[in-house]
Each structure stands twice: as C-alpha cells, then as structure tokens.
mmCIF file of C-alpha atoms and ligand atoms in Angstrom:
data_model
loop_
_atom_site.group_PDB
_atom_site.id
_atom_site.type_symbol
_atom_site.label_atom_id
_atom_site.label_comp_id
_atom_site.label_asym_id
_atom_site.label_seq_id
_atom_site.Cartn_x
_atom_site.Cartn_y
_atom_site.Cartn_z
ATOM 1 C CA MET O 134 14.234 66.658 24.806
ATOM 2 C CA THR O 135 11.333 63.637 23.713
ATOM 3 C CA GLN O 136 12.728 59.904 25.628
ATOM 4 C CA PRO O 137 11.583 57.250 24.246
ATOM 5 C CA ARG O 138 8.909 55.162 25.757
ATOM 6 C CA VAL O 139 11.038 51.638 26.697
ATOM 7 C CA GLU O 140 8.254 48.532 26.193
ATOM 8 C CA ILE O 141 7.927 46.308 29.047
ATOM 9 C CA GLY O 142 6.019 43.001 27.314
ATOM 10 C CA SER O 143 2.979 45.362 26.082
ATOM 11 C CA GLN O 144 3.417 47.595 28.923
ATOM 12 C CA PRO O 145 4.881 51.151 27.978
ATOM 13 C CA GLU O 146 7.327 52.595 30.902
ATOM 14 C CA VAL O 147 9.015 55.594 30.722
ATOM 15 C CA ARG O 148 11.904 55.405 34.374
ATOM 16 C CA VAL O 149 13.588 58.662 35.616
ATOM 17 C CA ARG O 150 15.585 58.373 38.847
ATOM 18 C CA ALA O 151 16.587 62.300 40.165
ATOM 19 C CA PRO O 152 19.223 62.328 43.567
ATOM 20 C CA GLY O 153 18.944 63.275 46.433
ATOM 21 C CA LYS O 154 20.821 66.472 47.804
ATOM 22 C CA VAL O 155 23.418 67.843 49.866
ATOM 23 C CA ASN O 156 23.993 71.541 50.888
ATOM 24 C CA LEU O 157 27.703 71.669 51.129
ATOM 25 C CA GLY O 158 26.075 75.251 52.275
ATOM 26 C CA LEU O 159 23.634 76.749 52.886
ATOM 27 C CA ARG O 160 23.522 81.351 54.400
ATOM 28 C CA VAL O 161 20.865 82.114 54.925
ATOM 29 C CA GLY O 162 19.171 85.844 55.112
ATOM 30 C CA ALA O 163 16.545 87.388 57.541
ATOM 31 C CA ARG O 164 12.508 86.661 56.278
ATOM 32 C CA GLU O 165 11.287 88.239 53.449
ATOM 33 C CA PRO O 166 7.388 89.770 54.107
ATOM 34 C CA ASP O 167 6.933 86.515 51.288
ATOM 35 C CA GLY O 168 7.509 84.285 54.170
ATOM 36 C CA TYR O 169 10.661 82.918 52.566
ATOM 37 C CA HIS O 170 14.308 83.283 53.046
ATOM 38 C CA PRO O 171 16.732 84.526 50.437
ATOM 39 C CA LEU O 172 19.793 81.741 50.131
ATOM 40 C CA VAL O 173 23.426 81.185 48.760
ATOM 41 C CA THR O 174 24.098 77.759 49.010
ATOM 42 C CA VAL O 175 26.335 75.474 46.969
ATOM 43 C CA PHE O 176 23.995 71.877 46.920
ATOM 44 C CA GLN O 177 25.741 68.194 45.261
ATOM 45 C CA ALA O 178 23.727 65.915 44.401
ATOM 46 C CA VAL O 179 24.778 62.355 45.916
ATOM 47 C CA SER O 180 24.024 58.391 45.011
ATOM 48 C CA VAL O 181 21.282 58.012 47.408
ATOM 49 C CA TYR O 182 18.321 57.476 44.506
ATOM 50 C CA GLU O 183 14.346 57.881 44.037
ATOM 51 C CA ASP O 184 12.877 56.381 40.881
ATOM 52 C CA VAL O 185 9.909 56.720 39.431
ATOM 53 C CA VAL O 186 7.714 55.435 36.700
ATOM 54 C CA ALA O 187 5.348 56.005 34.304
ATOM 55 C CA THR O 188 3.264 53.517 33.667
ATOM 56 C CA PRO O 189 -0.333 53.867 31.135
ATOM 57 C CA GLY O 190 -3.149 54.770 33.583
ATOM 58 C CA ASP O 191 -6.693 57.059 34.088
ATOM 59 C CA GLY O 192 -6.431 59.645 35.621
ATOM 60 C CA LEU O 193 -2.963 60.800 37.542
ATOM 61 C CA THR O 194 -2.726 57.572 39.873
ATOM 62 C CA LEU O 195 0.001 56.942 42.340
ATOM 63 C CA SER O 196 1.438 54.433 44.616
ATOM 64 C CA VAL O 197 5.243 54.706 46.864
ATOM 65 C CA SER O 198 7.289 51.176 47.460
ATOM 66 C CA GLY O 199 10.281 51.957 49.548
ATOM 67 C CA PRO O 200 10.973 51.556 53.331
ATOM 68 C CA GLN O 201 9.635 54.408 54.294
ATOM 69 C CA ALA O 202 6.547 54.350 51.519
ATOM 70 C CA HIS O 203 4.478 54.909 54.530
ATOM 71 C CA LEU O 204 5.333 57.815 55.460
ATOM 72 C CA VAL O 205 4.110 59.830 52.093
ATOM 73 C CA PRO O 206 0.824 61.046 51.340
ATOM 74 C CA THR O 207 -0.243 59.397 48.753
ATOM 75 C CA ASP O 208 -3.033 61.998 47.725
ATOM 76 C CA GLU O 209 -2.912 65.561 45.316
ATOM 77 C CA THR O 210 -0.335 66.917 47.238
ATOM 78 C CA ASN O 211 2.093 64.389 46.219
ATOM 79 C CA LEU O 212 5.085 66.100 44.866
ATOM 80 C CA ALA O 213 5.430 63.575 42.138
ATOM 81 C CA LEU O 214 1.223 63.541 41.410
ATOM 82 C CA ARG O 215 1.601 68.245 41.783
ATOM 83 C CA ALA O 216 4.679 67.927 39.325
ATOM 84 C CA ALA O 217 2.740 65.928 36.896
ATOM 85 C CA ARG O 218 -0.570 68.382 37.159
ATOM 86 C CA ALA O 219 1.183 70.878 36.404
ATOM 87 C CA LEU O 220 2.724 69.585 33.470
ATOM 88 C CA ALA O 221 -0.369 68.527 32.312
ATOM 89 C CA GLU O 222 -2.032 71.882 32.823
ATOM 90 C CA PHE O 223 0.736 74.217 30.731
ATOM 91 C CA ALA O 224 1.077 70.750 28.071
ATOM 92 C CA GLY O 225 -3.052 71.026 27.788
ATOM 93 C CA ILE O 226 -2.668 67.011 27.966
ATOM 94 C CA ASP O 227 -5.445 65.050 29.601
ATOM 95 C CA ASP O 228 -4.417 62.148 29.152
ATOM 96 C CA GLY O 229 -3.561 59.338 32.478
ATOM 97 C CA VAL O 230 -0.786 58.613 34.082
ATOM 98 C CA HIS O 231 -0.318 56.077 36.800
ATOM 99 C CA LEU O 232 3.634 56.984 38.876
ATOM 100 C CA HIS O 233 5.388 54.851 41.117
ATOM 101 C CA ILE O 234 8.009 56.107 43.716
ATOM 102 C CA GLU O 235 10.571 54.259 44.253
ATOM 103 C CA LYS O 236 11.844 55.541 47.449
ATOM 104 C CA SER O 237 15.086 55.502 48.816
ATOM 105 C CA VAL O 238 16.160 58.901 50.135
ATOM 106 C CA PRO O 239 14.782 59.688 53.557
ATOM 107 C CA VAL O 240 11.562 61.361 53.430
ATOM 108 C CA ALA O 241 11.684 64.926 55.545
ATOM 109 C CA GLY O 242 14.826 63.811 56.297
ATOM 110 C CA GLY O 243 16.754 67.811 54.213
ATOM 111 C CA MET O 244 17.705 65.236 51.885
ATOM 112 C CA ALA O 245 15.450 66.115 49.272
ATOM 113 C CA GLY O 246 13.398 63.716 48.564
ATOM 114 C CA GLY O 247 10.262 64.199 47.323
ATOM 115 C CA SER O 248 11.304 67.661 45.571
ATOM 116 C CA ALA O 249 14.018 65.075 44.397
ATOM 117 C CA ASP O 250 10.546 62.942 43.228
ATOM 118 C CA ALA O 251 8.924 65.444 41.828
ATOM 119 C CA ALA O 252 11.671 66.422 39.918
ATOM 120 C CA ALA O 253 11.447 63.005 38.705
ATOM 121 C CA ALA O 254 7.756 63.121 37.753
ATOM 122 C CA LEU O 255 8.264 66.212 35.369
ATOM 123 C CA LEU O 256 11.166 64.442 33.396
ATOM 124 C CA ALA O 257 9.324 61.303 33.693
ATOM 125 C CA CYS O 258 5.632 62.536 32.320
ATOM 126 C CA ASP O 259 7.766 64.585 29.762
ATOM 127 C CA ALA O 260 8.592 61.424 27.969
ATOM 128 C CA PHE O 261 5.601 59.836 28.415
ATOM 129 C CA TRP O 262 3.049 62.332 26.965
ATOM 130 C CA GLY O 263 6.195 63.474 23.869
ATOM 131 C CA ALA O 264 5.343 66.767 25.124
ATOM 132 C CA GLY O 265 8.231 67.932 24.479
ATOM 133 C CA LEU O 266 8.548 70.990 26.939
ATOM 134 C CA SER O 267 12.486 72.435 26.784
ATOM 135 C CA ARG O 268 14.808 72.531 30.371
ATOM 136 C CA ASP O 269 13.940 76.157 30.716
ATOM 137 C CA GLN O 270 10.038 75.091 30.955
ATOM 138 C CA LEU O 271 10.705 72.186 33.121
ATOM 139 C CA HIS O 272 12.803 74.197 35.700
ATOM 140 C CA GLU O 273 10.008 76.688 35.367
ATOM 141 C CA LEU O 274 7.484 74.466 36.237
ATOM 142 C CA ALA O 275 10.225 72.893 38.890
ATOM 143 C CA ALA O 276 10.994 76.532 40.665
ATOM 144 C CA GLY O 277 6.654 76.188 40.801
ATOM 145 C CA LEU O 278 6.751 73.681 42.851
ATOM 146 C CA GLY O 279 9.487 73.992 45.458
ATOM 147 C CA SER O 280 12.518 75.342 45.839
ATOM 148 C CA ASP O 281 14.501 72.148 46.067
ATOM 149 C CA VAL O 282 12.382 71.659 43.082
ATOM 150 C CA PRO O 283 15.049 72.775 40.287
ATOM 151 C CA PHE O 284 18.373 71.578 41.194
ATOM 152 C CA GLY O 285 16.446 68.008 41.015
ATOM 153 C CA LEU O 286 16.293 68.138 37.723
ATOM 154 C CA VAL O 287 20.005 69.392 37.133
ATOM 155 C CA GLY O 288 22.090 67.722 39.443
ATOM 156 C CA HIS O 289 25.819 67.914 40.129
ATOM 157 C CA THR O 290 26.950 70.558 42.509
ATOM 158 C CA ALA O 291 25.230 73.848 42.001
ATOM 159 C CA ILE O 292 25.127 77.266 43.356
ATOM 160 C CA GLY O 293 21.383 77.942 44.711
ATOM 161 C CA SER O 294 20.400 81.997 44.944
ATOM 162 C CA GLY O 295 16.910 83.130 45.697
ATOM 163 C CA ARG O 296 14.507 81.327 47.858
ATOM 164 C CA GLY O 297 17.620 77.992 45.768
ATOM 165 C CA ASP O 298 15.831 77.718 42.507
ATOM 166 C CA VAL O 299 17.990 79.831 40.808
ATOM 167 C CA LEU O 300 20.989 77.749 40.076
ATOM 168 C CA THR O 301 24.936 78.256 38.605
ATOM 169 C CA PRO O 302 26.498 75.257 37.822
ATOM 170 C CA ALA O 303 29.955 75.034 40.368
ATOM 171 C CA LEU O 304 33.091 73.445 38.803
ATOM 172 C CA SER O 305 33.809 70.236 41.321
ATOM 173 C CA ARG O 306 36.239 68.384 40.743
ATOM 174 C CA GLY O 307 36.567 64.400 41.701
ATOM 175 C CA GLU O 308 34.447 62.047 43.520
ATOM 176 C CA TYR O 309 33.131 62.860 47.494
ATOM 177 C CA HIS O 310 32.012 60.102 50.133
ATOM 178 C CA TRP O 311 29.547 60.264 52.613
ATOM 179 C CA VAL O 312 28.365 59.407 55.448
ATOM 180 C CA PHE O 313 23.809 59.914 55.838
ATOM 181 C CA ALA O 314 22.561 59.549 59.817
ATOM 182 C CA VAL O 315 19.012 59.309 59.135
ATOM 183 C CA ARG O 316 16.891 59.471 61.741
ATOM 184 C CA ASP O 317 13.243 58.077 61.386
ATOM 185 C CA VAL O 318 11.409 60.941 62.716
ATOM 186 C CA GLY O 319 11.415 64.047 60.016
ATOM 187 C CA LEU O 320 11.641 67.895 60.573
ATOM 188 C CA SER O 321 9.319 69.763 59.135
ATOM 189 C CA THR O 322 11.125 72.547 56.979
ATOM 190 C CA ALA O 323 9.153 74.921 57.353
ATOM 191 C CA ARG O 324 9.059 74.457 61.100
ATOM 192 C CA VAL O 325 12.469 74.534 60.929
ATOM 193 C CA TYR O 326 12.960 78.446 59.171
ATOM 194 C CA ALA O 327 10.567 79.338 61.844
ATOM 195 C CA GLU O 328 13.198 78.690 64.537
ATOM 196 C CA PHE O 329 15.634 79.782 62.772
ATOM 197 C CA ASP O 330 13.935 83.011 62.718
ATOM 198 C CA ALA O 331 12.959 82.543 65.911
ATOM 199 C CA LEU O 332 16.934 82.139 67.146
ATOM 200 C CA ALA O 333 17.540 85.921 65.742
ATOM 201 C CA GLY O 334 20.994 86.435 65.043
ATOM 202 C CA ALA O 335 21.765 82.073 64.426
ATOM 203 C CA GLY O 336 22.684 82.581 60.682
ATOM 204 C CA SER O 337 26.699 83.039 59.499
ATOM 205 C CA GLY O 338 25.862 86.829 59.485
ATOM 206 C CA ALA O 339 28.016 86.386 56.124
ATOM 207 C CA PHE O 340 25.221 86.263 53.925
ATOM 208 C CA GLY O 341 25.983 87.128 50.584
ATOM 209 C CA PRO O 342 27.308 85.882 47.192
ATOM 210 C CA ASP O 343 30.697 85.767 48.469
ATOM 211 C CA SER O 344 30.498 83.800 51.200
ATOM 212 C CA ASP O 345 31.402 80.324 50.140
ATOM 213 C CA LEU O 346 34.265 81.311 48.689
ATOM 214 C CA GLU O 347 36.860 78.556 50.314
ATOM 215 C CA LEU O 348 33.968 75.814 49.843
ATOM 216 C CA LEU O 349 33.982 76.611 46.776
ATOM 217 C CA GLN O 350 37.866 76.976 46.466
ATOM 218 C CA ALA O 351 38.441 73.802 47.969
ATOM 219 C CA LEU O 352 35.454 71.710 44.956
ATOM 220 C CA ARG O 353 37.935 72.831 41.994
ATOM 221 C CA ALA O 354 40.337 71.881 43.931
ATOM 222 C CA GLY O 355 39.070 68.583 44.117
ATOM 223 C CA ASP O 356 39.287 69.008 47.728
ATOM 224 C CA ALA O 357 37.719 66.695 50.413
ATOM 225 C CA THR O 358 39.810 67.894 53.253
ATOM 226 C CA ALA O 359 40.038 72.054 52.954
ATOM 227 C CA LEU O 360 35.867 70.533 51.969
ATOM 228 C CA GLY O 361 34.915 69.670 55.144
ATOM 229 C CA ARG O 362 36.580 72.185 56.958
ATOM 230 C CA ALA O 363 34.402 74.695 54.614
ATOM 231 C CA LEU O 364 30.923 73.111 56.018
ATOM 232 C CA ARG O 365 28.885 75.064 56.810
ATOM 233 C CA ASN O 366 24.747 75.270 57.587
ATOM 234 C CA ASP O 367 22.632 78.113 58.899
ATOM 235 C CA LEU O 368 19.700 75.987 59.805
ATOM 236 C CA GLN O 369 21.698 73.573 61.055
ATOM 237 C CA PRO O 370 21.240 75.612 65.136
ATOM 238 C CA ALA O 371 17.661 75.843 64.722
ATOM 239 C CA ALA O 372 17.684 72.172 63.577
ATOM 240 C CA LEU O 373 19.371 71.569 66.759
ATOM 241 C CA GLU O 374 17.610 73.131 69.040
ATOM 242 C CA LEU O 375 14.369 71.099 67.090
ATOM 243 C CA ALA O 376 16.180 67.481 67.668
ATOM 244 C CA PRO O 377 19.216 68.456 70.567
ATOM 245 C CA GLU O 378 19.947 64.239 70.333
ATOM 246 C CA LEU O 379 21.424 65.821 66.219
ATOM 247 C CA ALA O 380 24.635 66.940 68.853
ATOM 248 C CA GLU O 381 25.175 63.184 69.485
ATOM 249 C CA THR O 382 25.022 62.282 66.289
ATOM 250 C CA LEU O 383 27.500 65.308 64.668
ATOM 251 C CA ALA O 384 30.214 64.452 67.991
ATOM 252 C CA ALA O 385 30.146 60.036 67.199
ATOM 253 C CA ALA O 386 31.044 61.805 63.957
ATOM 254 C CA ASP O 387 33.789 63.946 64.465
ATOM 255 C CA ASP O 388 34.662 61.528 67.076
ATOM 256 C CA VAL O 389 36.184 59.109 63.687
ATOM 257 C CA GLY O 390 38.071 61.659 61.997
ATOM 258 C CA ALA O 391 35.032 62.513 59.848
ATOM 259 C CA LEU O 392 36.631 65.226 57.137
ATOM 260 C CA GLY O 393 33.793 67.542 58.212
ATOM 261 C CA VAL O 394 30.559 66.961 59.462
ATOM 262 C CA LEU O 395 27.121 69.039 59.220
ATOM 263 C CA VAL O 396 22.553 68.435 59.497
ATOM 264 C CA SER O 397 21.580 68.251 55.477
ATOM 265 C CA GLY O 398 19.177 70.900 54.700
ATOM 266 C CA SER O 399 16.441 70.932 57.234
ATOM 267 C CA GLY O 400 17.805 68.319 59.207
ATOM 268 C CA PRO O 401 17.623 65.720 60.652
ATOM 269 C CA THR O 402 20.218 63.520 58.662
ATOM 270 C CA VAL O 403 23.554 63.795 59.452
ATOM 271 C CA ALA O 404 26.117 64.816 56.340
ATOM 272 C CA ALA O 405 29.642 63.256 57.337
ATOM 273 C CA LEU O 406 32.123 63.339 54.925
ATOM 274 C CA ALA O 407 34.535 61.220 55.158
ATOM 275 C CA ARG O 408 38.337 60.478 53.435
ATOM 276 C CA SER O 409 37.298 57.327 51.157
ATOM 277 C CA ARG O 410 34.412 54.947 50.498
ATOM 278 C CA ALA O 411 36.127 52.201 53.545
ATOM 279 C CA HIS O 412 36.702 55.513 55.918
ATOM 280 C CA ALA O 413 32.815 56.118 54.450
ATOM 281 C CA GLN O 414 32.663 52.190 56.177
ATOM 282 C CA VAL O 415 34.086 53.122 58.982
ATOM 283 C CA ILE O 416 32.214 56.092 59.822
ATOM 284 C CA GLY O 417 28.899 54.522 59.284
ATOM 285 C CA ALA O 418 29.458 51.624 61.509
ATOM 286 C CA ALA O 419 30.871 53.669 64.331
ATOM 287 C CA LEU O 420 27.870 56.057 63.660
ATOM 288 C CA THR O 421 25.849 52.450 64.074
ATOM 289 C CA ALA O 422 26.972 51.147 67.077
ATOM 290 C CA ALA O 423 27.415 54.743 68.540
ATOM 291 C CA GLY O 424 23.525 53.841 68.573
ATOM 292 C CA VAL O 425 22.748 57.972 66.963
ATOM 293 C CA ALA O 426 20.884 57.031 64.021
ATOM 294 C CA ASP O 427 18.753 54.613 63.028
ATOM 295 C CA THR O 428 19.266 53.625 59.356
ATOM 296 C CA VAL O 429 22.511 55.115 57.854
ATOM 297 C CA LEU O 430 23.279 55.501 54.376
ATOM 298 C CA THR O 431 26.552 55.545 51.882
ATOM 299 C CA ALA O 432 27.262 57.358 48.881
ATOM 300 C CA VAL O 433 29.024 58.977 46.669
ATOM 301 C CA GLY O 434 28.915 63.364 45.153
ATOM 302 C CA PRO O 435 28.523 64.914 42.569
ATOM 303 C CA VAL O 436 25.904 62.862 40.744
ATOM 304 C CA PRO O 437 23.362 64.093 38.028
ATOM 305 C CA GLY O 438 20.281 65.414 37.706
ATOM 306 C CA ALA O 439 16.551 63.112 36.601
ATOM 307 C CA ARG O 440 17.522 61.790 34.091
ATOM 308 C CA VAL O 441 15.713 58.828 31.671
ATOM 309 C CA ILE O 442 17.352 55.215 32.968
ATOM 310 C CA ALA O 443 18.356 53.272 29.397
ATOM 311 C CA SER O 444 16.598 49.916 30.490
ATOM 312 C CA PRO O 445 14.717 49.732 33.597
ATOM 313 C CA SER O 446 15.055 47.114 36.675
ATOM 314 C CA PRO O 447 13.718 43.273 36.159
HETATM 315 C C1 LIG S 567 16.192 73.267 53.300
HETATM 316 C C2 LIG S 567 16.614 73.937 51.575
HETATM 317 O O1 LIG S 567 15.982 72.225 51.806
HETATM 318 C C3 LIG S 567 17.861 73.850 50.981
HETATM 319 O O2 LIG S 567 18.233 73.619 50.189
HETATM 320 C C4 LIG S 567 15.180 74.466 51.795
HETATM 321 O O3 LIG S 567 15.325 75.689 51.510
HETATM 322 C C5 LIG S 567 13.744 73.804 51.279
HETATM 323 O O4 LIG S 567 13.319 74.117 49.647
HETATM 324 P P1 LIG S 567 12.126 73.601 50.007
HETATM 325 O O5 LIG S 567 11.967 71.833 51.010
HETATM 326 O O6 LIG S 567 11.832 72.848 48.669
HETATM 327 O O7 LIG S 567 10.913 73.962 50.447
HETATM 328 P P2 LIG S 567 8.989 74.705 50.129
HETATM 329 O O8 LIG S 567 8.964 73.660 49.894
HETATM 330 O O9 LIG S 567 10.041 75.668 48.903
HETATM 331 O O10 LIG S 567 9.309 75.214 51.149
HETATM 332 C C6 LIG S 567 8.709 74.951 52.481
HETATM 333 C C7 LIG S 567 8.645 76.007 53.788
HETATM 334 O O11 LIG S 567 10.477 75.921 53.756
HETATM 335 C C8 LIG S 567 10.108 77.859 54.133
HETATM 336 N N1 LIG S 567 11.339 78.274 52.849
HETATM 337 C C9 LIG S 567 11.601 76.883 51.769
HETATM 338 C C10 LIG S 567 12.832 78.406 51.935
HETATM 339 C C11 LIG S 567 12.906 79.634 51.507
HETATM 340 N N2 LIG S 567 14.423 79.360 50.685
HETATM 341 N N3 LIG S 567 12.596 79.695 52.715
HETATM 342 C C12 LIG S 567 11.687 79.351 53.800
HETATM 343 O O12 LIG S 567 11.572 79.857 54.310
HETATM 344 C C13 LIG S 567 8.915 78.432 53.741
HETATM 345 O O13 LIG S 567 7.850 78.578 55.284
HETATM 346 C C14 LIG S 567 8.037 77.653 53.239
HETATM 347 O O14 LIG S 567 7.078 77.122 53.451
HETATM 348 N N1 LIG S 568 6.906 62.757 46.883
HETATM 349 C C1 LIG S 568 6.919 62.599 47.970
HETATM 350 N N2 LIG S 568 7.540 62.688 49.003
HETATM 351 C C2 LIG S 568 7.952 62.368 49.782
HETATM 352 N N3 LIG S 568 7.506 63.423 51.113
HETATM 353 C C3 LIG S 568 6.602 64.557 50.481
HETATM 354 C C4 LIG S 568 5.711 63.585 48.986
HETATM 355 N N4 LIG S 568 5.218 64.826 48.748
HETATM 356 C C5 LIG S 568 4.997 65.402 49.292
HETATM 357 N N5 LIG S 568 5.191 64.977 50.354
HETATM 358 C C6 LIG S 568 5.731 65.909 52.130
HETATM 359 O O1 LIG S 568 6.472 66.455 52.350
HETATM 360 C C7 LIG S 568 7.121 66.505 53.202
HETATM 361 C C8 LIG S 568 8.510 67.024 53.473
HETATM 362 O O2 LIG S 568 9.287 65.741 52.556
HETATM 363 P P1 LIG S 568 11.155 65.312 52.097
HETATM 364 O O3 LIG S 568 11.434 64.338 52.051
HETATM 365 O O4 LIG S 568 11.191 65.803 50.120
HETATM 366 O O5 LIG S 568 11.682 66.433 52.726
HETATM 367 P P2 LIG S 568 12.867 66.869 53.038
HETATM 368 O O6 LIG S 568 13.872 65.812 52.283
HETATM 369 O O7 LIG S 568 13.598 67.385 54.372
HETATM 370 O O8 LIG S 568 12.698 68.542 51.648
HETATM 371 P P3 LIG S 568 13.450 69.012 52.121
HETATM 372 O O9 LIG S 568 15.047 68.863 51.151
HETATM 373 O O10 LIG S 568 13.381 69.827 51.141
HETATM 374 O O11 LIG S 568 13.448 70.534 52.537
HETATM 375 C C9 LIG S 568 6.829 64.859 53.930
HETATM 376 O O12 LIG S 568 6.402 64.801 55.508
HETATM 377 C C10 LIG S 568 5.527 64.660 53.427
HETATM 378 O O13 LIG S 568 4.574 65.229 53.841
#
C-alpha cells in the first residue's frame, strides 16, 4: 500500500488522481431517524478528475486551482483537509503536509467532486507520510467523511447500499460516452434530500436490492442502448423542483438523440449518454448552442478510483 514519493528537484511530491461519478441508478428509500436515506445506487466513475498533490508543509494547509476554485472552501471544512486530519489522527502522525487540489469536477454539481478530493487526500497523505493503511482502514476513514467518499477510492462500477458507502463491485463491459451539462449555480445535497422528503412518494416505489436488474444486465452486456433506457434517479424530481430550468437541459439532450439522460446524483449537472465519442461531441455542441448549460464536459466511464500518478505533470 505504501507508495514511494516522487522527488522533483529537492521537493518530495505525491500526486493522486480521483474521478468524479455519475449514479446510473439511484433508488432512495424513506428518511431514517438519523436523517439519512437508505440507498441502492449503481455508481460509475467517469474521466473528469481531481488531482490532489501533497508536498511538505507546516501543519495542514490547502490551496485550490481550477475554473471553480473560488467556490471551494479552503478552511478546515474542506473535505480534503478533513481527510488529512482524520488519517493523521488515526495513524498517530503529527507531521505537516500541504495539499493542492487541481479541480475539474463541477463544485456542488452532483458528481462528488469534494468526495473525490477526500478520497485522493486520504491516499496522498497515506503515501506521503508512509502510513501504510490497509484498503479497509482507508475505506472506514472514507465512510466517516461522506457517503460518496468510499466510491472515490474504489472507482470503476459499483453498487452502493446503506448510505451509498457499502460497496460491491459490479461487472461492466466496454466504455460509455457521456456529456455533462454543468450549471454555475450548485445544488446543496442536503437540500435536495429534504425536497425529496417534501415530495413524499416521489421515489420509484421499487426500492430494494433488485431494483436495478435491467441496468446491471445492460452493463454486463456492454449494451449502451439498454443502459440508456434503464437510467434512473429518484432525486431527479426534487432537483427539478429546486432548479426547474433543468427540464430544458434534459429535453435538449433527448432531442439530439441521447441514449438516456438524467440528473447526476443530487444535481444540477445533467448527464447524457451518447452512442460514441463523436456523438458525445454532437450532443455537447447542441447543448452549448441551445444555451442550456454554462459548461459542457465530455467524459468516458468506467475509470479507476483514486490512484497515485507515477509521473507528475510538468
Ligand atoms: C446524492 C449522492 O451523491 C448519490 O451518490 C449521495 O447520496 C450524496 O453523498 P454525499 O455528498 O457524500 O453526502 P454526505 O456528505 O454523506 O451527506 C450530505 C447530506 O445529504 C443527505 N444524505 C446523504 C446521503 C444519504 N444516503 N442520505 C441523505 O439524506 C443528508 O442530509 C446529509 O446531511
Ligand atoms: N474539496 C472540496 N471540493 C468541493 N467542495 C467542497 C470541498 N470540501 C468541502 N466542500 C463543500 O461541499 C459542497 C459540495 O461539494 P461537492 O462538489 O462535493 O458537491 P457534489 O458533487 O454535489 O457532491 P455529491 O455528488 O457527493 O452530493 C461545496 O459547496 C463546498 O461548500
């Protein structure tokens, strides 16, 4: 588990890359007394990445770059710093580290960017400090930081249950091409779940371990058309209630022949499944032209979870 530090000049640096995600299926049960909702979800990790770079520092410090860096808190509420602190406490380490986040995943977009940062920070600090935590120990720390963080470690395709943090790998064949229509204004995850509660009965009514059989079958067969038909997100009505303009984005992607289209996680990012890389470009151009997104990203999935990158970028 312990990874060597890469020496750049005299500076040791550990760079970890972690993916964003899309929930291909997201079935939400009724709110429980602890305030959380039981889920059955199928996660796919996609090629929109966060890089977290650990370098020597006094105490635990953080910087962020990327087009939406100004939206990210750099105080102790930042999930990457919370991850570093949790690992240091767990492993009894009192060394410092500076973490730099190179952000590409939309902030508060429903693609788990903050969770990817936390997963990447856990792995980066583990390698940087030579802590040597096991996968299980990292997973336990990850689950304590947020429901989506364990999937950031694992990546690929996985079924999430519990709060979304209990993961089972799922078989998936082939590569899927995505277009993500990003809005500048984020949606708070807690607010979307609260709206889900307010719209009581908005769930699929099919909550349970067998809810996504068609979806899992499509993934096993590598059948993008069947996958497009099986995409499902119980949080979508709540996200649409809070951000009605998303209906236009969904319709625009549908109009240009997306195989399937849905709100990603808690939104407001809209994910459209394309037939091919070229088709993804066509859908992206159409969404931009229709003015129904502030930024359009294209990506493929599934991709691996957080991993140390051998050669640091220049
Ligand atoms: C919408 C998803 O992205 C789908 O994967 C996740 O469920 C959200 O995961 P996350 O952002 O890591 O969420 P957390 O940081 O654990 O929780 C944020 C808030 O979302 C709500 N929450 C989250 C997960 C869950 N299973 N039920 C919930 O009700 C709770 O109000 C919680 O206070
Ligand atoms: N490292 C971080 N990156 C981004 N946001 C962070 C980070 N740490 C804390 N936050 C806070 O968390 C909020 C949600 O961030 P994030 O980008 O993870 O949302 P999300 O992608 O919608 O999450 P999810 O899909 O897991 O619900 C942000 O608005 C911000 O205030």
